[in-house]
mmCIF file of C-alpha atoms in Angstrom:
data_model
loop_
_atom_site.group_PDB
_atom_site.id
_atom_site.type_symbol
_atom_site.label_atom_id
_atom_site.label_comp_id
_atom_site.label_asym_id
_atom_site.label_seq_id
_atom_site.Cartn_x
_atom_site.Cartn_y
_atom_site.Cartn_z
ATOM 1 C CA MET A 5 8.992 0.540 -20.024
ATOM 2 C CA MET A 6 10.174 -2.913 -19.522
ATOM 3 C CA ARG A 7 8.624 -4.250 -16.383
ATOM 4 C CA ARG A 8 9.515 -7.516 -14.760
ATOM 5 C CA ILE A 9 8.612 -9.810 -11.657
ATOM 6 C CA LEU A 10 10.885 -12.513 -10.317
ATOM 7 C CA PHE A 11 10.129 -14.597 -7.508
ATOM 8 C CA SER A 12 10.570 -18.385 -7.035
ATOM 9 C CA VAL A 13 8.277 -20.880 -5.028
ATOM 10 C CA PRO A 14 11.250 -22.435 -3.476
ATOM 11 C CA ALA A 15 12.629 -19.002 -2.575
ATOM 12 C CA LEU A 16 9.333 -17.884 -1.032
ATOM 13 C CA LEU A 17 9.120 -21.227 0.932
ATOM 14 C CA ALA A 18 12.531 -21.259 2.094
ATOM 15 C CA VAL A 19 11.930 -17.312 3.478
ATOM 16 C CA TYR A 20 9.112 -18.333 5.538
ATOM 17 C CA ALA A 21 11.389 -20.549 7.545
ATOM 18 C CA PHE A 22 13.962 -18.084 8.386
ATOM 19 C CA SER A 23 13.876 -16.755 12.229
ATOM 20 C CA ALA A 24 14.041 -13.138 12.574
ATOM 21 C CA ALA A 25 17.996 -13.305 13.889
ATOM 22 C CA GLY A 26 18.908 -15.336 10.939
ATOM 23 C CA SER A 27 16.930 -13.729 8.121
ATOM 24 C CA ALA A 28 18.956 -11.032 7.416
ATOM 25 C CA HIS A 29 22.883 -11.465 8.117
ATOM 26 C CA ALA A 30 26.019 -10.597 5.892
ATOM 27 C CA ILE A 31 24.089 -8.835 3.097
ATOM 28 C CA ASP A 32 24.059 -5.382 1.821
ATOM 29 C CA PRO A 33 22.417 -2.593 3.549
ATOM 30 C CA PRO A 34 19.259 -1.288 2.306
ATOM 31 C CA GLU A 35 18.950 1.645 -0.312
ATOM 32 C CA ALA A 36 16.126 3.831 -1.247
ATOM 33 C CA GLU A 37 15.617 6.697 -3.704
ATOM 34 C CA GLY A 38 12.455 8.471 -4.582
ATOM 35 C CA VAL A 39 9.597 11.049 -3.952
ATOM 36 C CA PHE A 40 6.229 11.106 -2.284
ATOM 37 C CA TYR A 41 4.226 14.341 -3.071
ATOM 38 C CA ALA A 42 1.883 15.459 -0.016
ATOM 39 C CA ASP A 43 -0.543 18.446 -0.915
ATOM 40 C CA GLY A 44 2.535 19.448 -3.376
ATOM 41 C CA GLU A 45 5.161 19.228 -1.159
ATOM 42 C CA ALA A 46 8.033 16.563 -1.901
ATOM 43 C CA ILE A 47 8.890 14.128 0.494
ATOM 44 C CA ALA A 48 12.169 12.607 -0.288
ATOM 45 C CA LEU A 49 12.211 8.621 0.225
ATOM 46 C CA THR A 50 15.591 8.087 1.416
ATOM 47 C CA HIS A 51 15.625 4.697 3.416
ATOM 48 C CA ALA A 52 13.958 1.443 3.362
ATOM 49 C CA HIS A 53 13.053 -1.639 5.299
ATOM 50 C CA ALA A 54 11.464 -4.977 4.619
ATOM 51 C CA HIS A 55 9.721 -7.185 6.843
ATOM 52 C CA LEU A 56 7.821 -10.525 6.682
ATOM 53 C CA HIS A 57 5.137 -11.579 9.225
ATOM 54 C CA ASP A 58 4.181 -15.231 9.003
ATOM 55 C CA ASN A 59 0.747 -14.833 10.413
ATOM 56 C CA ALA A 60 1.138 -17.690 12.760
ATOM 57 C CA GLU A 61 -2.045 -15.870 14.546
ATOM 58 C CA GLY A 62 -4.443 -16.151 11.674
ATOM 59 C CA VAL A 63 -5.160 -12.483 12.207
ATOM 60 C CA LEU A 64 -4.046 -10.791 9.058
ATOM 61 C CA ASP A 65 -5.835 -10.765 5.666
ATOM 62 C CA ARG A 66 -2.587 -12.020 3.978
ATOM 63 C CA THR A 67 -0.230 -15.255 4.776
ATOM 64 C CA PRO A 68 2.627 -14.227 4.869
ATOM 65 C CA GLU A 69 2.463 -10.318 4.729
ATOM 66 C CA LEU A 70 5.439 -8.612 2.970
ATOM 67 C CA ARG A 71 5.672 -5.071 4.573
ATOM 68 C CA ILE A 72 7.954 -2.334 2.879
ATOM 69 C CA LEU A 73 8.921 0.804 4.301
ATOM 70 C CA LEU A 74 9.902 4.061 2.237
ATOM 71 C CA ALA A 75 10.560 6.582 4.432
ATOM 72 C CA ASP A 76 12.234 10.010 4.917
ATOM 73 C CA ARG A 77 14.467 9.131 7.528
ATOM 74 C CA GLU A 78 16.024 6.343 9.707
ATOM 75 C CA VAL A 79 13.901 4.352 11.677
ATOM 76 C CA SER A 80 14.218 1.016 13.642
ATOM 77 C CA ARG A 81 13.036 -1.956 11.850
ATOM 78 C CA GLU A 82 11.192 -2.614 15.118
ATOM 79 C CA VAL A 83 8.574 -0.343 14.075
ATOM 80 C CA MET A 84 7.681 -2.557 11.184
ATOM 81 C CA GLU A 85 6.739 -5.381 13.658
ATOM 82 C CA GLY A 86 3.208 -6.607 15.031
ATOM 83 C CA LEU A 87 -0.170 -7.477 13.764
ATOM 84 C CA ILE A 88 -2.541 -4.475 12.876
ATOM 85 C CA PHE A 89 -1.952 -0.891 13.626
ATOM 86 C CA LEU A 90 2.116 -0.602 13.540
ATOM 87 C CA PRO A 91 4.189 1.126 15.534
ATOM 88 C CA VAL A 92 5.738 3.271 12.183
ATOM 89 C CA GLU A 93 1.885 4.321 11.639
ATOM 90 C CA GLU A 94 1.725 5.772 15.188
ATOM 91 C CA MET A 95 4.916 7.450 14.390
ATOM 92 C CA ALA A 96 3.511 8.881 11.203
ATOM 93 C CA ARG A 97 0.374 10.242 12.951
ATOM 94 C CA GLN A 98 2.623 12.103 15.417
ATOM 95 C CA GLY A 99 4.722 13.199 12.477
ATOM 96 C CA GLU A 100 7.971 11.501 13.497
ATOM 97 C CA VAL A 101 8.313 9.651 10.141
ATOM 98 C CA ARG A 102 6.910 10.340 6.660
ATOM 99 C CA GLY A 103 6.579 8.207 3.563
ATOM 100 C CA LEU A 104 4.785 5.143 2.336
ATOM 101 C CA LEU A 105 3.826 1.699 3.940
ATOM 102 C CA ILE A 106 3.429 -1.067 1.519
ATOM 103 C CA GLN A 107 1.494 -4.289 2.570
ATOM 104 C CA MET A 108 1.256 -7.191 0.197
ATOM 105 C CA THR A 109 1.618 -11.070 -0.192
ATOM 106 C CA PRO A 110 5.039 -12.021 -1.911
ATOM 107 C CA GLU A 111 3.550 -14.226 -4.615
ATOM 108 C CA LYS A 112 0.838 -11.522 -5.284
ATOM 109 C CA PRO A 113 2.657 -8.574 -6.392
ATOM 110 C CA ASN A 114 0.034 -7.330 -8.219
ATOM 111 C CA GLU A 115 -2.335 -6.882 -5.319
ATOM 112 C CA ILE A 116 -0.841 -4.316 -2.837
ATOM 113 C CA ASN A 117 -2.054 -1.600 -0.471
ATOM 114 C CA ILE A 118 0.003 1.510 0.359
ATOM 115 C CA THR A 119 -0.550 3.674 3.312
ATOM 116 C CA TYR A 120 0.518 7.326 3.153
ATOM 117 C CA LEU A 121 2.636 8.143 6.395
ATOM 118 C CA GLU A 122 1.644 11.728 6.762
ATOM 119 C CA ALA A 123 0.106 13.100 9.775
ATOM 120 C CA PRO A 124 -3.479 13.719 9.533
ATOM 121 C CA GLY A 125 -4.930 17.300 9.510
ATOM 122 C CA GLU A 126 -6.647 16.752 12.849
ATOM 123 C CA PRO A 127 -5.750 14.692 15.897
ATOM 124 C CA GLY A 128 -7.471 10.985 16.154
ATOM 125 C CA MET A 129 -7.818 10.990 12.235
ATOM 126 C CA SER A 130 -6.762 8.040 10.458
ATOM 127 C CA LEU A 131 -4.156 7.850 7.973
ATOM 128 C CA MET A 132 -4.908 7.481 4.386
ATOM 129 C CA ASN A 133 -4.300 4.187 2.348
ATOM 130 C CA GLN A 134 -4.929 2.921 -1.144
ATOM 131 C CA SER A 135 -5.062 -0.489 -2.531
ATOM 132 C CA PHE A 136 -3.511 -1.244 -5.967
ATOM 133 C CA SER A 137 -4.459 -4.191 -8.199
ATOM 134 C CA THR A 138 -3.991 -5.181 -11.909
ATOM 135 C CA SER A 139 -4.584 -8.111 -13.837
ATOM 136 C CA GLY A 140 -3.083 -8.956 -17.399
ATOM 137 C CA LYS A 141 0.032 -6.695 -16.828
ATOM 138 C CA ASP A 142 2.582 -6.304 -14.056
ATOM 139 C CA LEU A 143 1.870 -3.599 -11.433
ATOM 140 C CA TRP A 144 5.485 -2.928 -10.620
ATOM 141 C CA GLU A 145 7.986 -1.589 -13.006
ATOM 142 C CA GLU A 146 10.405 -3.906 -11.330
ATOM 143 C CA PHE A 147 9.607 -6.657 -8.588
ATOM 144 C CA MET A 148 12.277 -9.189 -7.258
ATOM 145 C CA PHE A 149 11.693 -11.267 -4.369
ATOM 146 C CA HIS A 150 14.257 -13.583 -2.718
ATOM 147 C CA PRO A 151 14.591 -15.334 0.872
ATOM 148 C CA GLN A 152 16.865 -12.454 1.698
ATOM 149 C CA ARG A 153 16.173 -9.525 -0.122
ATOM 150 C CA VAL A 154 13.520 -7.664 -2.202
ATOM 151 C CA SER A 155 13.466 -5.019 -4.537
ATOM 152 C CA GLY A 156 11.323 -3.005 -7.011
ATOM 153 C CA SER A 157 10.449 0.228 -8.701
ATOM 154 C CA PHE A 158 7.182 1.458 -8.847
ATOM 155 C CA SER A 159 5.331 4.851 -9.650
ATOM 156 C CA GLU A 160 2.121 6.577 -9.613
ATOM 157 C CA GLY A 161 0.458 9.850 -10.447
ATOM 158 C CA ASP A 162 1.650 13.131 -12.166
ATOM 159 C CA ILE A 163 5.398 13.312 -10.830
ATOM 160 C CA GLU A 164 6.145 16.372 -13.353
ATOM 161 C CA ASN A 165 3.083 18.236 -11.548
ATOM 162 C CA ALA A 166 4.196 17.307 -8.075
ATOM 163 C CA SER A 167 1.464 14.747 -7.439
ATOM 164 C CA GLY A 168 1.720 11.166 -6.508
ATOM 165 C CA PHE A 169 4.860 9.279 -5.908
ATOM 166 C CA THR A 170 7.835 7.141 -7.356
ATOM 167 C CA PHE A 171 10.833 5.268 -5.953
ATOM 168 C CA THR A 172 13.401 2.474 -6.285
ATOM 169 C CA PHE A 173 14.334 0.562 -3.502
ATOM 170 C CA SER A 174 16.491 -2.776 -2.216
ATOM 171 C CA ALA A 175 16.713 -3.872 1.061
ATOM 172 C CA PRO A 176 16.934 -6.990 3.406
ATOM 173 C CA VAL A 177 14.060 -8.850 4.434
ATOM 174 C CA PHE A 178 13.718 -9.502 8.260
ATOM 175 C CA ASN A 179 11.200 -11.724 9.915
ATOM 176 C CA GLU A 180 8.883 -11.376 12.756
ATOM 177 C CA HIS A 181 10.119 -12.794 15.683
ATOM 178 C CA GLU A 182 9.572 -16.352 16.065
ATOM 179 C CA VAL A 183 6.594 -17.910 17.990
ATOM 180 C CA THR A 184 8.119 -18.572 21.713
ATOM 181 C CA ALA A 185 4.860 -19.914 23.092
ATOM 182 C CA ASP A 186 1.322 -21.011 21.490
ATOM 183 C CA LEU A 187 -1.241 -21.985 23.982
ATOM 184 C CA LYS A 188 -4.819 -23.133 23.326
ATOM 185 C CA GLY A 189 -7.773 -23.907 25.134
ATOM 186 C CA LYS A 190 -7.195 -24.622 28.965
ATOM 187 C CA ASP A 191 -3.594 -23.444 28.748
ATOM 188 C CA ALA A 192 -4.516 -20.216 27.215
ATOM 189 C CA LYS A 193 -6.918 -19.304 29.993
ATOM 190 C CA LYS A 194 -4.666 -20.290 32.494
ATOM 191 C CA SER A 195 -1.911 -18.138 31.090
ATOM 192 C CA PRO A 196 -0.208 -14.914 32.899
ATOM 193 C CA HIS A 197 -1.587 -13.263 29.624
ATOM 194 C CA ALA A 198 -5.058 -14.209 30.714
ATOM 195 C CA ALA A 199 -4.311 -13.181 34.055
ATOM 196 C CA MET A 200 -3.191 -10.128 33.213
ATOM 197 C CA LEU A 201 -6.440 -9.396 31.332
ATOM 198 C CA GLN A 202 -8.666 -10.467 34.302
ATOM 199 C CA THR A 203 -6.702 -8.123 36.531
ATOM 200 C CA GLN A 204 -7.518 -5.523 34.241
ATOM 201 C CA PHE A 205 -10.996 -6.501 34.214
ATOM 202 C CA GLU A 206 -11.396 -6.362 38.123
ATOM 203 C CA ILE A 207 -9.888 -2.744 37.950
ATOM 204 C CA MET A 208 -12.218 -1.626 35.297
ATOM 205 C CA LYS A 209 -15.427 -2.953 37.241
ATOM 206 C CA LYS A 210 -13.846 -0.803 40.279
ATOM 207 C CA GLY A 211 -13.738 2.417 38.050
ATOM 208 C CA ASP A 212 -10.011 2.816 38.641
ATOM 209 C CA LEU A 213 -8.647 4.456 36.017
ATOM 210 C CA ASP A 214 -5.169 4.948 37.175
ATOM 211 C CA GLY A 215 -5.189 1.369 37.642
ATOM 212 C CA LEU A 216 -6.077 0.859 34.215
ATOM 213 C CA ARG A 217 -3.361 3.246 33.008
ATOM 214 C CA ALA A 218 -0.711 1.382 34.819
ATOM 215 C CA LEU A 219 -1.723 -1.993 32.669
ATOM 216 C CA GLN A 220 -1.322 0.152 29.288
ATOM 217 C CA THR A 221 1.872 0.456 27.697
ATOM 218 C CA LYS A 222 3.326 3.709 27.079
ATOM 219 C CA ALA A 223 2.411 3.653 23.209
ATOM 220 C CA SER A 224 -1.429 2.531 24.573
ATOM 221 C CA LYS A 225 -1.576 5.463 27.132
ATOM 222 C CA ALA A 226 -0.590 8.111 24.497
ATOM 223 C CA LYS A 227 -2.870 6.813 22.000
ATOM 224 C CA MET A 228 -5.461 6.792 24.501
ATOM 225 C CA ALA A 229 -4.850 10.445 25.403
ATOM 226 C CA GLU A 230 -4.790 11.795 22.081
ATOM 227 C CA ARG A 231 -8.337 9.908 20.785
ATOM 228 C CA MET A 232 -9.595 11.499 24.304
ATOM 229 C CA GLU A 233 -8.717 14.955 23.414
ATOM 230 C CA ALA A 234 -9.873 14.243 19.963
ATOM 231 C CA MET A 235 -13.349 13.093 20.756
ATOM 232 C CA GLY A 236 -13.483 15.850 23.711
ATOM 233 C CA LEU A 237 -13.963 12.893 26.072
ATOM 234 C CA THR A 238 -13.551 13.482 29.899
ATOM 235 C CA GLU A 239 -12.340 11.076 32.251
ATOM 236 C CA GLU A 240 -16.080 11.081 33.603
ATOM 237 C CA LYS A 241 -17.487 10.073 30.367
ATOM 238 C CA LEU A 242 -14.894 7.600 29.582
ATOM 239 C CA LEU A 243 -15.857 5.887 33.141
ATOM 240 C CA GLN A 244 -19.313 5.713 31.786
ATOM 241 C CA MET A 245 -18.275 3.782 28.997
ATOM 242 C CA LEU A 246 -16.119 1.458 30.361
ATOM 243 C CA GLN A 247 -19.045 0.600 32.697
ATOM 244 C CA GLN A 248 -21.305 0.005 29.716
ATOM 245 C CA MET A 249 -18.520 -2.472 28.367
ATOM 246 C CA ILE A 250 -18.141 -4.672 31.505
ATOM 247 C CA PRO A 251 -20.837 -7.519 30.440
ATOM 248 C CA MET A 252 -18.808 -7.621 26.949
ATOM 249 C CA GLN A 253 -15.184 -7.572 28.650
ATOM 250 C CA GLU A 254 -16.876 -10.319 31.179
ATOM 251 C CA GLU A 255 -17.797 -12.561 28.208
ATOM 252 C CA LEU A 256 -14.998 -12.239 26.449
ATOM 253 C CA LEU A 257 -12.717 -13.412 29.306
ATOM 254 C CA GLY A 258 -14.522 -16.859 29.075
ATOM 255 C CA GLN A 259 -13.862 -17.186 25.417
ATOM 256 C CA ILE A 260 -10.093 -16.724 25.465
ATOM 257 C CA ASP A 261 -9.165 -19.460 23.233
ATOM 258 C CA ARG A 262 -5.481 -19.166 21.963
ATOM 259 C CA VAL A 263 -2.389 -17.161 22.843
ATOM 260 C CA VAL A 264 0.614 -16.644 20.743
ATOM 261 C CA GLU A 265 3.459 -15.318 22.456
ATOM 262 C CA ARG A 266 6.431 -13.820 20.272
ATOM 263 C CA GLY A 267 9.089 -12.801 22.942
ATOM 264 C CA ASN A 268 7.960 -9.659 24.526
ATOM 265 C CA ARG A 269 4.796 -9.483 22.462
ATOM 266 C CA ALA A 270 1.559 -11.748 22.541
ATOM 267 C CA THR A 271 -1.653 -11.760 21.093
ATOM 268 C CA VAL A 272 -4.810 -13.024 23.142
ATOM 269 C CA ILE A 273 -7.445 -14.480 20.712
ATOM 270 C CA TYR A 274 -11.088 -15.009 21.686
ATOM 271 C CA LYS A 275 -13.409 -17.376 19.760
ATOM 272 C CA VAL A 276 -16.621 -15.415 19.377
ATOM 273 C CA GLU A 277 -19.550 -16.446 16.859
ATOM 274 C CA ASP A 278 -18.578 -13.966 14.223
ATOM 275 C CA GLY A 279 -14.957 -15.356 13.979
ATOM 276 C CA GLN A 280 -12.037 -13.878 15.881
ATOM 277 C CA GLN A 281 -11.189 -10.910 18.081
ATOM 278 C CA TRP A 282 -7.901 -10.428 19.819
ATOM 279 C CA THR A 283 -5.837 -8.003 22.065
ATOM 280 C CA ASN A 284 -2.212 -7.316 21.865
ATOM 281 C CA LEU A 285 0.043 -7.462 24.940
ATOM 282 C CA VAL A 286 3.657 -6.173 25.277
ATOM 283 C CA ARG A 287 5.717 -6.972 27.988
ATOM 284 C CA GLU A 288 7.206 -3.832 29.465
ATOM 285 C CA GLU A 289 9.706 -3.958 32.495
ATOM 286 C CA GLY A 290 8.964 -7.426 32.778
ATOM 287 C CA VAL A 291 5.156 -7.303 32.941
ATOM 288 C CA TRP A 292 2.368 -8.055 30.641
ATOM 289 C CA LYS A 293 0.645 -4.739 29.569
ATOM 290 C CA SER A 294 -2.327 -3.839 27.100
ATOM 291 C CA ASP A 295 -1.020 -2.596 23.872
ATOM 292 C CA ASN A 296 -4.518 -1.905 22.372
#
């Protein structure tokens, strides 16, 4: 089978400069065809989305990171936004979507990671993922990357015996929302994002679980409830754990080093001895809330 990989350096540089609003307009809609076998069950891959994250926060392992979603149903392209623990992954854990999530650097198509979007057997379990890489030959049967569109074909496993996956897709590339604020040092510490975290800390010291939940996003509260159930964790035990975390949280507040805001999403980055830690925030109904 003939394999080809096409991308150009000028094209790669150009796509990084596109804003989210202008990255995919007046172009053809996405197309996808394929199948993913989960425990022998055939899942038709009928929808595709592509998303490029510039990693301005410096948190991701790839700069930039291209995300390609092959799904069994139509979903909003916004489910691909964010840094780590993407909305589409939580949807898969809840059984709201099935398929494949590919993550890679556009100019390194022979190094990819695929997350299998299939609800785990037990609540609280992580999604399965697998890394693929090769040298001396092409990993993809076909791969093309241009400023506004990406397409490709990929096969893995024994399809005739209902194992693995195969797909062909073409999709417009949308970018992560542009950075609307990048605060550093003292400005980061005085930001409304830091103020929200300070308020959260004061509530945590009081042992007020309802107050803490009020400062969590809807998605974050749902994930917390699921994990508590999976771990058999009572509210009393959770309070004990939170009390043990108070010294660490207080130290982290003093280590706020940077805030990167993208519209209604923000990342608070802490400067710690072993590198970086961060907190994700989302503005819901005009209020910044924790989305961890």
